Coordinates of C-alpha atoms in Angstrom, one line a residue:
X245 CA 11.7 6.7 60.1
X246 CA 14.0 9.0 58.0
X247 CA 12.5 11.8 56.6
X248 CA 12.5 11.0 53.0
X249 CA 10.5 7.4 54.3
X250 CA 7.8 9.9 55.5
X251 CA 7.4 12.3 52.9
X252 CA 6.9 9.0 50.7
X253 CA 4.2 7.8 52.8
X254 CA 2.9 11.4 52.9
X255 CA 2.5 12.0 49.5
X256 CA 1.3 8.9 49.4
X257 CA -1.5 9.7 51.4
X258 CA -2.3 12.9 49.9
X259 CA -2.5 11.5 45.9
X260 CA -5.6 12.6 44.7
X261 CA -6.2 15.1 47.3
X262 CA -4.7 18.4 48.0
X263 CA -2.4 19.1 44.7
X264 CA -1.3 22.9 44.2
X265 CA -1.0 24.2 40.9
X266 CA 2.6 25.9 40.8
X267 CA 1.2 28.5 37.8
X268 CA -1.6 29.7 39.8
X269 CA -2.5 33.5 38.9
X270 CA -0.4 35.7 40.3
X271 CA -1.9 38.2 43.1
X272 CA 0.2 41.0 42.8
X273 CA 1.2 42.3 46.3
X274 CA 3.3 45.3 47.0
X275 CA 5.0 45.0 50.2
X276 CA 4.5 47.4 53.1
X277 CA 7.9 48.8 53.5
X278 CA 9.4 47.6 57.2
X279 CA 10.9 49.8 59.1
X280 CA 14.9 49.6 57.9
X281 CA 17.4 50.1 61.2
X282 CA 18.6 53.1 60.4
X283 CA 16.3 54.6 57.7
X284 CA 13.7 57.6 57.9
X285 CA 10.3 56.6 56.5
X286 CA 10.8 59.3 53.9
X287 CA 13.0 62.9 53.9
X288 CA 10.7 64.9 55.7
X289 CA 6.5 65.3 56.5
X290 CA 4.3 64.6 53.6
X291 CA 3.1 67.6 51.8
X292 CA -0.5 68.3 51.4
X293 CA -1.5 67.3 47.7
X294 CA -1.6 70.1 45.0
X295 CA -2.2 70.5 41.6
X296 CA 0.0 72.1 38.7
X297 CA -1.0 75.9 37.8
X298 CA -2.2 76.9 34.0
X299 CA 1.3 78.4 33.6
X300 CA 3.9 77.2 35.3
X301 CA 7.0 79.9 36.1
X302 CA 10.5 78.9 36.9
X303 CA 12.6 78.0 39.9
X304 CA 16.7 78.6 40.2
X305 CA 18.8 76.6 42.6
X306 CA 22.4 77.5 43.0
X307 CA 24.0 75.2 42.7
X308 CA 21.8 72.3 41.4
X309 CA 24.0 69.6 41.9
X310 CA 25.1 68.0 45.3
X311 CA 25.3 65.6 47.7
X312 CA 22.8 64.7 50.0
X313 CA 23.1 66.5 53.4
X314 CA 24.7 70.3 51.3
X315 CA 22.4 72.8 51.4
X316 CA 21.5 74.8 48.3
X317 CA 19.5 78.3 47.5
X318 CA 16.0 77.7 46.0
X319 CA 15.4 81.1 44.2
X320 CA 11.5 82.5 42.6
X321 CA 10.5 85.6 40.9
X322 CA 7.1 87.0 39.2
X323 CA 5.0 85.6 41.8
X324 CA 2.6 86.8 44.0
X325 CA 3.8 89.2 46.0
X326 CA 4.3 89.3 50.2
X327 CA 2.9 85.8 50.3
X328 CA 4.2 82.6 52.2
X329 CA 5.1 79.3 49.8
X330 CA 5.7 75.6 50.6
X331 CA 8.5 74.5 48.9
X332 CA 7.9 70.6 48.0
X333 CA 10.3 68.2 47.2
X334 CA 9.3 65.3 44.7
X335 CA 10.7 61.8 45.5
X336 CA 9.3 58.6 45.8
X337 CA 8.8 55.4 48.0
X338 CA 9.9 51.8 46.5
X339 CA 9.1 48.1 47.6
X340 CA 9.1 44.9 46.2
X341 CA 6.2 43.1 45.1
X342 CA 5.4 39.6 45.9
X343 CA 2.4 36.9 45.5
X344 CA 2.1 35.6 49.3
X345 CA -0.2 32.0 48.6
X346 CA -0.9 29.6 51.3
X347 CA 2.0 27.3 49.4
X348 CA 4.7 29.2 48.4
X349 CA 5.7 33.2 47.1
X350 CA 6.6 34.2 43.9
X351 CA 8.7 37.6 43.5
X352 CA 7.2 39.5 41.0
X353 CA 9.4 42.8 41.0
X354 CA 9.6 46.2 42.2
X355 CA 7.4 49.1 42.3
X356 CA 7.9 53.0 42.7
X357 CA 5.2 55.4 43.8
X358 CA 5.9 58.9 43.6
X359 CA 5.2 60.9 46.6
X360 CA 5.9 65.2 48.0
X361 CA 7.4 65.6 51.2
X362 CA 7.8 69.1 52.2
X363 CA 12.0 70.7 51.4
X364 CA 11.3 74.1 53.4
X365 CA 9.3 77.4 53.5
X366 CA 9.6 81.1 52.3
X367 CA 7.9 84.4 51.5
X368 CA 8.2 86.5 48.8
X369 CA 8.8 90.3 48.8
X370 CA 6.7 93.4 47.2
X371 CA 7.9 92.2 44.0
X372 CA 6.8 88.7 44.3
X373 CA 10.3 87.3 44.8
X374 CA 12.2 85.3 46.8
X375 CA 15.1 83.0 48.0
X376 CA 16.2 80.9 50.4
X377 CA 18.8 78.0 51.4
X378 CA 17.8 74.4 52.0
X379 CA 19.0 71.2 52.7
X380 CA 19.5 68.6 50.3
X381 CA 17.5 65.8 52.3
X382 CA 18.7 61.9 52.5
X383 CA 17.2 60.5 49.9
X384 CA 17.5 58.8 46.4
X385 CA 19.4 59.8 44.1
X386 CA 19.1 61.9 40.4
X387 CA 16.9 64.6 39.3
X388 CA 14.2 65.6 42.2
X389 CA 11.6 67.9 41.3
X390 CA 10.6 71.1 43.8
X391 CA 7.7 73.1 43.4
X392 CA 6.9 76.4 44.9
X393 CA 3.1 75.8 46.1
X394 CA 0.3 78.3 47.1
X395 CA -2.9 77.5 48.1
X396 CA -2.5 74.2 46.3
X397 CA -1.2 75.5 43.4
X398 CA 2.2 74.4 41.9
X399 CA 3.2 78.2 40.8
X400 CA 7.2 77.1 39.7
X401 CA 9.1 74.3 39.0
X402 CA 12.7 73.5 39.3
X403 CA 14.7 70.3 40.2
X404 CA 18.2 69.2 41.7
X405 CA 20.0 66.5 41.3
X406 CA 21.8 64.4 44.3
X407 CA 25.0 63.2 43.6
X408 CA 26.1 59.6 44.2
X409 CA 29.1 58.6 46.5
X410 CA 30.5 55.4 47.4
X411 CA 33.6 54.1 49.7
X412 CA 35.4 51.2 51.2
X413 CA 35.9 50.2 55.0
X414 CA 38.5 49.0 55.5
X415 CA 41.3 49.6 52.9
X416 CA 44.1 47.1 53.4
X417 CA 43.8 43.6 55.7
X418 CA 44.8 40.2 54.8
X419 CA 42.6 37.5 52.7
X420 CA 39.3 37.1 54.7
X421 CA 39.0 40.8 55.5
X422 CA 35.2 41.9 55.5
X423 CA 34.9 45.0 53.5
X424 CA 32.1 47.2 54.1
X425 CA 31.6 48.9 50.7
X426 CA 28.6 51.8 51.1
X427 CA 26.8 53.2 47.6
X428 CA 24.8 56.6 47.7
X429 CA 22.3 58.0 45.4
X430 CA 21.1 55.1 44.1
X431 CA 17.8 56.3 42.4
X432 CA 13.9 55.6 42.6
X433 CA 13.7 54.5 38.8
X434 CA 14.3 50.7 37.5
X435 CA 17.6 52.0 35.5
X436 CA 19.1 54.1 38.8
X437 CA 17.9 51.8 41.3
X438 CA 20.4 49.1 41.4
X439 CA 24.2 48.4 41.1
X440 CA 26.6 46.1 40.2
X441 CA 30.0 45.3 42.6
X442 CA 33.3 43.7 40.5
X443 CA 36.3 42.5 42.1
X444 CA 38.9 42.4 39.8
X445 CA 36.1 43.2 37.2
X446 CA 34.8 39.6 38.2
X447 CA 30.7 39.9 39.3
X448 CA 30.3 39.9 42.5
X449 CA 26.7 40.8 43.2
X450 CA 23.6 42.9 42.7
X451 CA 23.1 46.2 45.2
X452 CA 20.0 47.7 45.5
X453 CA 18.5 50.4 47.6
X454 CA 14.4 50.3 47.7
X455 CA 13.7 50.2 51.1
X456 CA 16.9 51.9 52.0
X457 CA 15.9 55.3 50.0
X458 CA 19.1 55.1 48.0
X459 CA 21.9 54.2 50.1
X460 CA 23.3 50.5 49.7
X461 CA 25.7 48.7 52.1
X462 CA 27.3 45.8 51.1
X463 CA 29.9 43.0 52.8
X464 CA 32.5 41.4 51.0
X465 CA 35.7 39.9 51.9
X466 CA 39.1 40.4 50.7
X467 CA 40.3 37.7 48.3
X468 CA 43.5 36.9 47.9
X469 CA 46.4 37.1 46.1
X470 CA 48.7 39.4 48.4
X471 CA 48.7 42.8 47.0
X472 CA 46.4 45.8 45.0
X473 CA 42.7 44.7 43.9
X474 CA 40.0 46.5 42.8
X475 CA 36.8 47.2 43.7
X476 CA 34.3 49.0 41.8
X477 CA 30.4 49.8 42.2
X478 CA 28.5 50.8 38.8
X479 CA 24.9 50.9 37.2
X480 CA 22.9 48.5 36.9
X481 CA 20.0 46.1 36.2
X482 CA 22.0 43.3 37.9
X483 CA 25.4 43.7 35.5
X484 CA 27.1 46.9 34.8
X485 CA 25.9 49.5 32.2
X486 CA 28.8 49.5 30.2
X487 CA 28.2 53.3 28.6
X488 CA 26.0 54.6 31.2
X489 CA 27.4 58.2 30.7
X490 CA 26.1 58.0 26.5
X491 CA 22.3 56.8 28.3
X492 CA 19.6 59.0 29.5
X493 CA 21.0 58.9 33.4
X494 CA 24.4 60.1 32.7
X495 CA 24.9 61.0 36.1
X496 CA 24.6 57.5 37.2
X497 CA 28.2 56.8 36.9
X498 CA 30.2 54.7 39.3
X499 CA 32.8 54.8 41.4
X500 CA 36.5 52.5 42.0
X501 CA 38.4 51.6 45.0
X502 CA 41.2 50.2 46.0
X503 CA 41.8 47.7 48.6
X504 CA 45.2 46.0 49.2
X505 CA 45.4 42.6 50.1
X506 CA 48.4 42.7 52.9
X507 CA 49.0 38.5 53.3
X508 CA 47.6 35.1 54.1
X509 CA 47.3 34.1 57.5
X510 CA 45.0 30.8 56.5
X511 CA 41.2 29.7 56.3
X512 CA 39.0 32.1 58.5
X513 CA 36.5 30.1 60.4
X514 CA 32.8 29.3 58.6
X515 CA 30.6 32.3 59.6
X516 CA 26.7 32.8 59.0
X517 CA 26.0 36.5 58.6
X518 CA 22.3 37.3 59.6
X519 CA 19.9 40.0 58.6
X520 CA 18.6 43.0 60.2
X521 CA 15.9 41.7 62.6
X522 CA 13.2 43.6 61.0
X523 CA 9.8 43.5 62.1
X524 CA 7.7 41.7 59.4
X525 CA 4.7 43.8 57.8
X526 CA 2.9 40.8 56.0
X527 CA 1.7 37.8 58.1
X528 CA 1.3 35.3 55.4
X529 CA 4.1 33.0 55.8
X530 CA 2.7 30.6 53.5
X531 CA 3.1 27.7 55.9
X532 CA 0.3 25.2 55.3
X533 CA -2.0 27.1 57.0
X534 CA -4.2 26.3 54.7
X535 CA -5.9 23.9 57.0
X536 CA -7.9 25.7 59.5
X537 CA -8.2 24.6 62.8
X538 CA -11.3 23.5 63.5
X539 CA -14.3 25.2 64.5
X540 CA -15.1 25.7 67.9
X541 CA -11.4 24.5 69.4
X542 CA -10.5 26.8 72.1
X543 CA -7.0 24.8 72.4
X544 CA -3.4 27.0 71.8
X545 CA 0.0 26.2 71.6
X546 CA 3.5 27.8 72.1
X547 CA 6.8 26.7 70.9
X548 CA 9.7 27.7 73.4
X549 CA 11.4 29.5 70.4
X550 CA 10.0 30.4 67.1
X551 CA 12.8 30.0 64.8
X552 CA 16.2 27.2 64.3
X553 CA 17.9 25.2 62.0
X554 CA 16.9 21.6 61.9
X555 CA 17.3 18.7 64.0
X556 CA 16.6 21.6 67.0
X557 CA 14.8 20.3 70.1
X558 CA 11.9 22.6 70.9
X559 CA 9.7 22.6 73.9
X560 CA 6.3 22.9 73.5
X561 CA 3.2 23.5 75.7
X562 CA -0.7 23.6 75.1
X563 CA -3.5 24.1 77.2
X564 CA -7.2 24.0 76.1
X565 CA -7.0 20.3 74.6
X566 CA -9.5 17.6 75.2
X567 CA -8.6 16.2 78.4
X568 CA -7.4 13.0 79.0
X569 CA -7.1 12.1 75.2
X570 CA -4.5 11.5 72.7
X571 CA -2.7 14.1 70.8
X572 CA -0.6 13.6 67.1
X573 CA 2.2 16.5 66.7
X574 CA 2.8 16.6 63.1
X575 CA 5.3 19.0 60.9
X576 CA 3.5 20.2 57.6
X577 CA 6.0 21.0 54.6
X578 CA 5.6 20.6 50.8
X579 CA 6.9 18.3 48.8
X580 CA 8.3 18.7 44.8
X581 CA 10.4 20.9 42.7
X582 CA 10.1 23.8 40.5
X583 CA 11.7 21.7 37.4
X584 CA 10.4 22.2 33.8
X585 CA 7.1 22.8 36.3
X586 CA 4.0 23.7 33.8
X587 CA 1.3 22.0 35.9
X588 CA 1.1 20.4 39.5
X589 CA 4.4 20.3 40.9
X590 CA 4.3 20.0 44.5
X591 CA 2.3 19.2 47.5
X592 CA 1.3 19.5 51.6
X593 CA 2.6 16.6 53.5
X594 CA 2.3 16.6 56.9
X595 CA 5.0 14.6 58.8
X596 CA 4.6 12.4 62.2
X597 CA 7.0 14.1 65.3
X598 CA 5.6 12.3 68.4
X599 CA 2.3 11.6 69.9
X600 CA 1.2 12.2 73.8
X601 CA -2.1 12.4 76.0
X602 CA -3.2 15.6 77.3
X603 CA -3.8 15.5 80.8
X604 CA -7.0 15.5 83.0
X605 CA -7.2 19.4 82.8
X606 CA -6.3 19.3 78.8
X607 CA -2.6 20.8 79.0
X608 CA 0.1 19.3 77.0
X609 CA 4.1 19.4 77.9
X610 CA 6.4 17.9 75.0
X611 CA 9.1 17.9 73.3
X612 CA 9.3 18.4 69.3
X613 CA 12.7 18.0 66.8
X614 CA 12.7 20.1 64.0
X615 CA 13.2 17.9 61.1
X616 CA 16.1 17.4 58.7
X617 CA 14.0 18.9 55.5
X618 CA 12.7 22.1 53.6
X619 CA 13.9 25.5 55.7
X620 CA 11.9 28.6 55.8
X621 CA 8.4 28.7 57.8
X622 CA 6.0 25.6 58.3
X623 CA 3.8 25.0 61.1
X624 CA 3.3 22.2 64.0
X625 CA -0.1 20.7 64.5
X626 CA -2.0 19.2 67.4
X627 CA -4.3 16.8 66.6
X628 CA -6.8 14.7 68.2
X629 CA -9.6 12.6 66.5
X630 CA -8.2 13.1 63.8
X631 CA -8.8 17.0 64.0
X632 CA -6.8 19.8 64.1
X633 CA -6.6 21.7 67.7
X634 CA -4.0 24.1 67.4
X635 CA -0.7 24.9 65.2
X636 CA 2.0 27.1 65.9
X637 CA 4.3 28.3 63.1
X638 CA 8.0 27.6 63.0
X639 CA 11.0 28.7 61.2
X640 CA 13.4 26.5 59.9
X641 CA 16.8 28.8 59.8
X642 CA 19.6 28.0 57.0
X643 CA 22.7 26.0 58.7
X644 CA 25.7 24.2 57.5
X645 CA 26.0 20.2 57.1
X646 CA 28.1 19.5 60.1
X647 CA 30.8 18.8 57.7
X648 CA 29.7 21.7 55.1
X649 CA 33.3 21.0 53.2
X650 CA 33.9 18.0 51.5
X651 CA 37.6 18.6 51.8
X652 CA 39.4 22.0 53.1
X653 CA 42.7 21.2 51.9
X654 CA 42.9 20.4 47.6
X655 CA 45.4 20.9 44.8
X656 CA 44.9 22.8 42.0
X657 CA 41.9 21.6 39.9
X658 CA 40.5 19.2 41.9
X659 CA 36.8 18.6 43.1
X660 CA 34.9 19.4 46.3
X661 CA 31.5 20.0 47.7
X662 CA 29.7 22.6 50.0
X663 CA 26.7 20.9 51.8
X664 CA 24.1 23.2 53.2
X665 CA 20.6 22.4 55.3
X666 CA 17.4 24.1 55.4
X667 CA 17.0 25.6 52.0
X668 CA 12.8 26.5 51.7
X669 CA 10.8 26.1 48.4
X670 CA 9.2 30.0 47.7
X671 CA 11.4 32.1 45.2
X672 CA 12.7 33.9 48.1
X673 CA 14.5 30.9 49.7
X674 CA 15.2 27.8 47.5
X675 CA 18.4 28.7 46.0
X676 CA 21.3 30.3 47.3
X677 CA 23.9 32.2 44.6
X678 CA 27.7 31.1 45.2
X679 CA 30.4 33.6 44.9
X680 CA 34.2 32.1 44.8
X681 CA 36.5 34.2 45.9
X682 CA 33.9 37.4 44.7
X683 CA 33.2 36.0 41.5
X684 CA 29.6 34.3 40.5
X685 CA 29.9 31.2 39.8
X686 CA 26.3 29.4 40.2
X687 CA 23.8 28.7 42.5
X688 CA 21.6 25.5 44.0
X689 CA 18.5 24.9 45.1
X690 CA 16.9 22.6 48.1
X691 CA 13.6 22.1 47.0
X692 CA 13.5 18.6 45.2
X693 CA 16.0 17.4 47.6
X694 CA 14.1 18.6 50.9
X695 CA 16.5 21.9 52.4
X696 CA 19.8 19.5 52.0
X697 CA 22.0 21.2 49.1
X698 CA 25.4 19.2 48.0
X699 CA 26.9 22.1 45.2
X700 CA 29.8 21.3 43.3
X701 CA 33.0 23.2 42.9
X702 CA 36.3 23.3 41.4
X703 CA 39.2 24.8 43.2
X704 CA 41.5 27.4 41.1
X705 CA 43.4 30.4 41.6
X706 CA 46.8 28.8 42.6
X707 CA 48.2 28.4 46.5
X708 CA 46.7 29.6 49.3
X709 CA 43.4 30.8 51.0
X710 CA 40.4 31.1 48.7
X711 CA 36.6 32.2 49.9
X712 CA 33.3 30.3 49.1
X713 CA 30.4 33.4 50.0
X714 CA 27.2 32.6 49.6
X715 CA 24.3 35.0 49.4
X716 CA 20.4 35.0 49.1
X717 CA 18.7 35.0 45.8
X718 CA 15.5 36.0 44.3
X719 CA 14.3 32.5 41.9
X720 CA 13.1 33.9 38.6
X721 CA 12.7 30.6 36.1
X722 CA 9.5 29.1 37.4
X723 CA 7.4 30.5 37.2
X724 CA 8.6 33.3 35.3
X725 CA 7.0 36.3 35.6
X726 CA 7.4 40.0 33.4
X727 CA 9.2 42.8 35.0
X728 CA 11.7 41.1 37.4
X729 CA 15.2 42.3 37.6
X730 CA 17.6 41.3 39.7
X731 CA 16.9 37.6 39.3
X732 CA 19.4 34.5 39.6
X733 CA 22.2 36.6 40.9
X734 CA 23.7 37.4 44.5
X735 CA 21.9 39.8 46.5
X736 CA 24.9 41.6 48.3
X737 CA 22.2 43.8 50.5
X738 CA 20.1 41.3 51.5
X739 CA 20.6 42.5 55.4
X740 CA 18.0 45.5 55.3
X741 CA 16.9 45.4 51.3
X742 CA 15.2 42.1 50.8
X743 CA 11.5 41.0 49.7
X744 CA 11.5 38.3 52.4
X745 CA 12.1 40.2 55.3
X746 CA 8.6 41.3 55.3
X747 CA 7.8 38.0 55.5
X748 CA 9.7 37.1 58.5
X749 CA 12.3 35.0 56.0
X750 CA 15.6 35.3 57.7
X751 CA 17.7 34.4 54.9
X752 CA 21.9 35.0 55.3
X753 CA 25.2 34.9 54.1
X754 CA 27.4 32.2 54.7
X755 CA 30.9 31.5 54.5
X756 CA 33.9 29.0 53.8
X757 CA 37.1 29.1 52.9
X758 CA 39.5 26.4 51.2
X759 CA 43.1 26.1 51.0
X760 CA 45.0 25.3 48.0
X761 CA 48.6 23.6 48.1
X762 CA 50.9 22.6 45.3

């Protein structure tokens, strides 16, 4: 039975029962920011809290301006004298917000909380002054503030600002070349938090830095013709702030590279670039576990692995089933689409795998494929009489068709396809944004057609080797929500700066390459 033969009799089944209203209230859910390989959990030990004084005095820093990593003098006078001061630096900690429901997520944005971490520590002199050198810490970019605290008491006030850098790795290579392109300072606030990557002035993709604390890193590779391209990284709220310098962040300027194409040795092979393996730090992977297993079952079950693209072949084991009686393994997933969706758009349908006895002593050895529908996380159920045993959750990983090019050869102008599997149904996996070669051009979704995406594509840009990269992308039309930036674009940092990783969504880039002939 094919797979779009049992959803039918699935829904089927379930008409009149279990529907899900896609415009549920949203449950607004910052996430608990994972630990990032490679990132402190903030620049330094959290200050105890304090309070501003009646009358604040001032704090000098020479200079006030720098890069992260540089130290700087922090400088006090008319305070009170021969006493010891906390100097505390004022930053903040950013994560993405979500609505995690038993059906699906919806992204609904970002969100900053300012926090005080403590820069250093001095003592003034008989005549209540002082100064001392600090270090700039790793940390968001723009204006920090530093306060000179006694007892509790914010007594001065200064700020310094880090700088922004940004550079290429490496510089010259032939078409294909993966390019790591690294952005600094990006801030804490909506307007500094994000960039915007051109090739050629062409959009490649969004950069941002929340869980990252301000530093972005990016892949891209090296489009073609042979010779000089540029690369540039500048402000953003998804495309580039044109006049940046005339707004009121005029430090959040950007930067240009050069990289120089160096020839055409052909199509690289088709790659899948995972994600950080990040530990996730909210279990609700909306995966029909809606239905509880029922009361009183003291059965489990394990899955040999816990994650793979479809049509996989998973062992799986149970003990604690009743003995000597048979047992239904079924695949839950949803079924519908998020298309001009202003009341019940989609469903659970659970779908048949295979069907055993448990043996006299109520363990369970079998055998379960994956199937050839919806990616991202759904569970496996065990049921006998009707009830439900035991589930174990599965993820269902993002693959290529196993032929994902309709053609890899074309002339100029003519028509192919790129066919994916295992595209999910939340906003953080149904679509996936399409870059050719580093320009946007689109995106498609797998929801109404089950994880199996067929998107359509032109070739252009003369003889040769040209790139298809496809990146993860955050669904913003419905439902829409206020206050979410960075929708229906490529996320170039999706490897450590992603809402779904905190969900246990391992969502990658993936790669092809055509050639063009005359």
């Amino acid at each position: 039975m094919s797979i779009q033969t049992k959803l039918t009799v699935a829904v089927a089944a379930a008409a009149g029962a279990l529907l899900l209203p896609a415009l549920a209230s949203a449950t607004v859910t910052p996430l608990a920011i994972p630990a990032i390989p490679g990132v402190a959990a903030a620049p330094g030990v959290a200050a105890a809290p304090s309070t501003a004084a009646a009358t604040m005095g001032s704090l000098q820093m020479s200079p006030d301006v720098g890069f992260a990593g540089k130290s700087f003098t922090v400088s006090g006078v008319s305070l009170p004298p021969n006493t010891d001061l906390t100097l505390v630096w004022g930053t903040a900690d950013v994560t993405w917000v979500v609505d995690a429901r038993p059906d699906s997520v919806d992204y609904l944005g970002r969100q900053a909380t300012k926090i005080q971490t403590v820069l250093g520590t001095a003592k003034t002199d008989s005549t209540g002054s002082f100064s001392t050198k600090v270090v700039a810490p790793s940390d968001f970019g723009g204006i920090h503030d530093i306060y000179a605290v006694v007892g509790g008491v914010q007594l001065a006030h200064g700020g310094f600002l880090i700088q922004r850098t940004a550079s290429i790795s490496p510089k010259s290579g032939p078409i294909g070349t993966m390019i790591t392109v690294t952005y600094t300072g990006l801030g804490s606030s909506l307007y500094e938090g994000g960039a915007s990557l051109l090739y050629d002035n062409k959009f490649a993709g969004a950069l941002m830095a929340n869980w990252t604390r301000g530093t972005a890193v990016a892949h891209i590779r090296a489009s073609g013709p042979v010779g000089k391209h540029t690369i540039e990284v500048a402000d953003a709220i998804s495309f580039k702030y044109l006049n940046v310098q005339q707004s009121p962040i005029p430090w959040a300027t950007g930067f240009k590279m050069a990289f120089t194409v160096t020839k055409d040795l052909g199509r690289p092979k088709p790659q899948i670039d995972w994600p950080a393996q990040i530990a996730p730090t909210l279990d609700a992977k909306t995966t029909m576990q809606l239905t509880a297993v029922t009361a009183g079952s003291s059965a489990s079950a394990q899955l040999a692995s816990s994650a793979g693209p479809v049509n996989t072949k998973v062992p799986l084991t149970a003990t604690g089933l009743t003995p000597s009686t048979p047992v239904s393994l079924v695949w839950s997933t949803v079924v519908g689409n998020r298309v001009n969706c202003t009341g019940t758009c989609w469903t659970f349908a659970s779908i048949p795998l295979t069907s055993a006895t448990a043996g006299a002593d109520g363990t369970l050895s079998a055998a379960v494929q994956v199937p050839d529908g919806l990616g991202g996380w759904h569970v496996v159920q065990l049921l006998q009489d009707g009830q439900v045993k035991a589930q174990v959750p599965y993820y269902v990983k993002r693959s290529f068709d196993a032929k994902p090019l309709s053609s890899l050869v074309l002339h100029e102008g003519q028509h192919f396809t790129v066919h994916l599997k295992g595209l999910g149904w939340t906003q953080l996996d149904n679509t996936i944004a399409v870059d050719y070669d580093n320009s946007y051009v689109g995106y498609g979704c797998g929801f109404n057609s089950q994880g199996d995406v067929v998107m359509n594509l032109i070739a252009t840009g003369g003889p040769g080797t040209h790139l298809i990269d496809m990146y993860p992308l955050l669904y913003t039309q419905q439902p829409s929500y206020p206050n979410t930036p960075y929708g229906m674009i490529p996320v170039l940092t999706y490897a450590k700066d992603f809402p779904g990783l905190a969900l246990g969504y391992d969502l990658p880039a993936m790669r092809l390459a055509i050639t063009i002939v005359k």
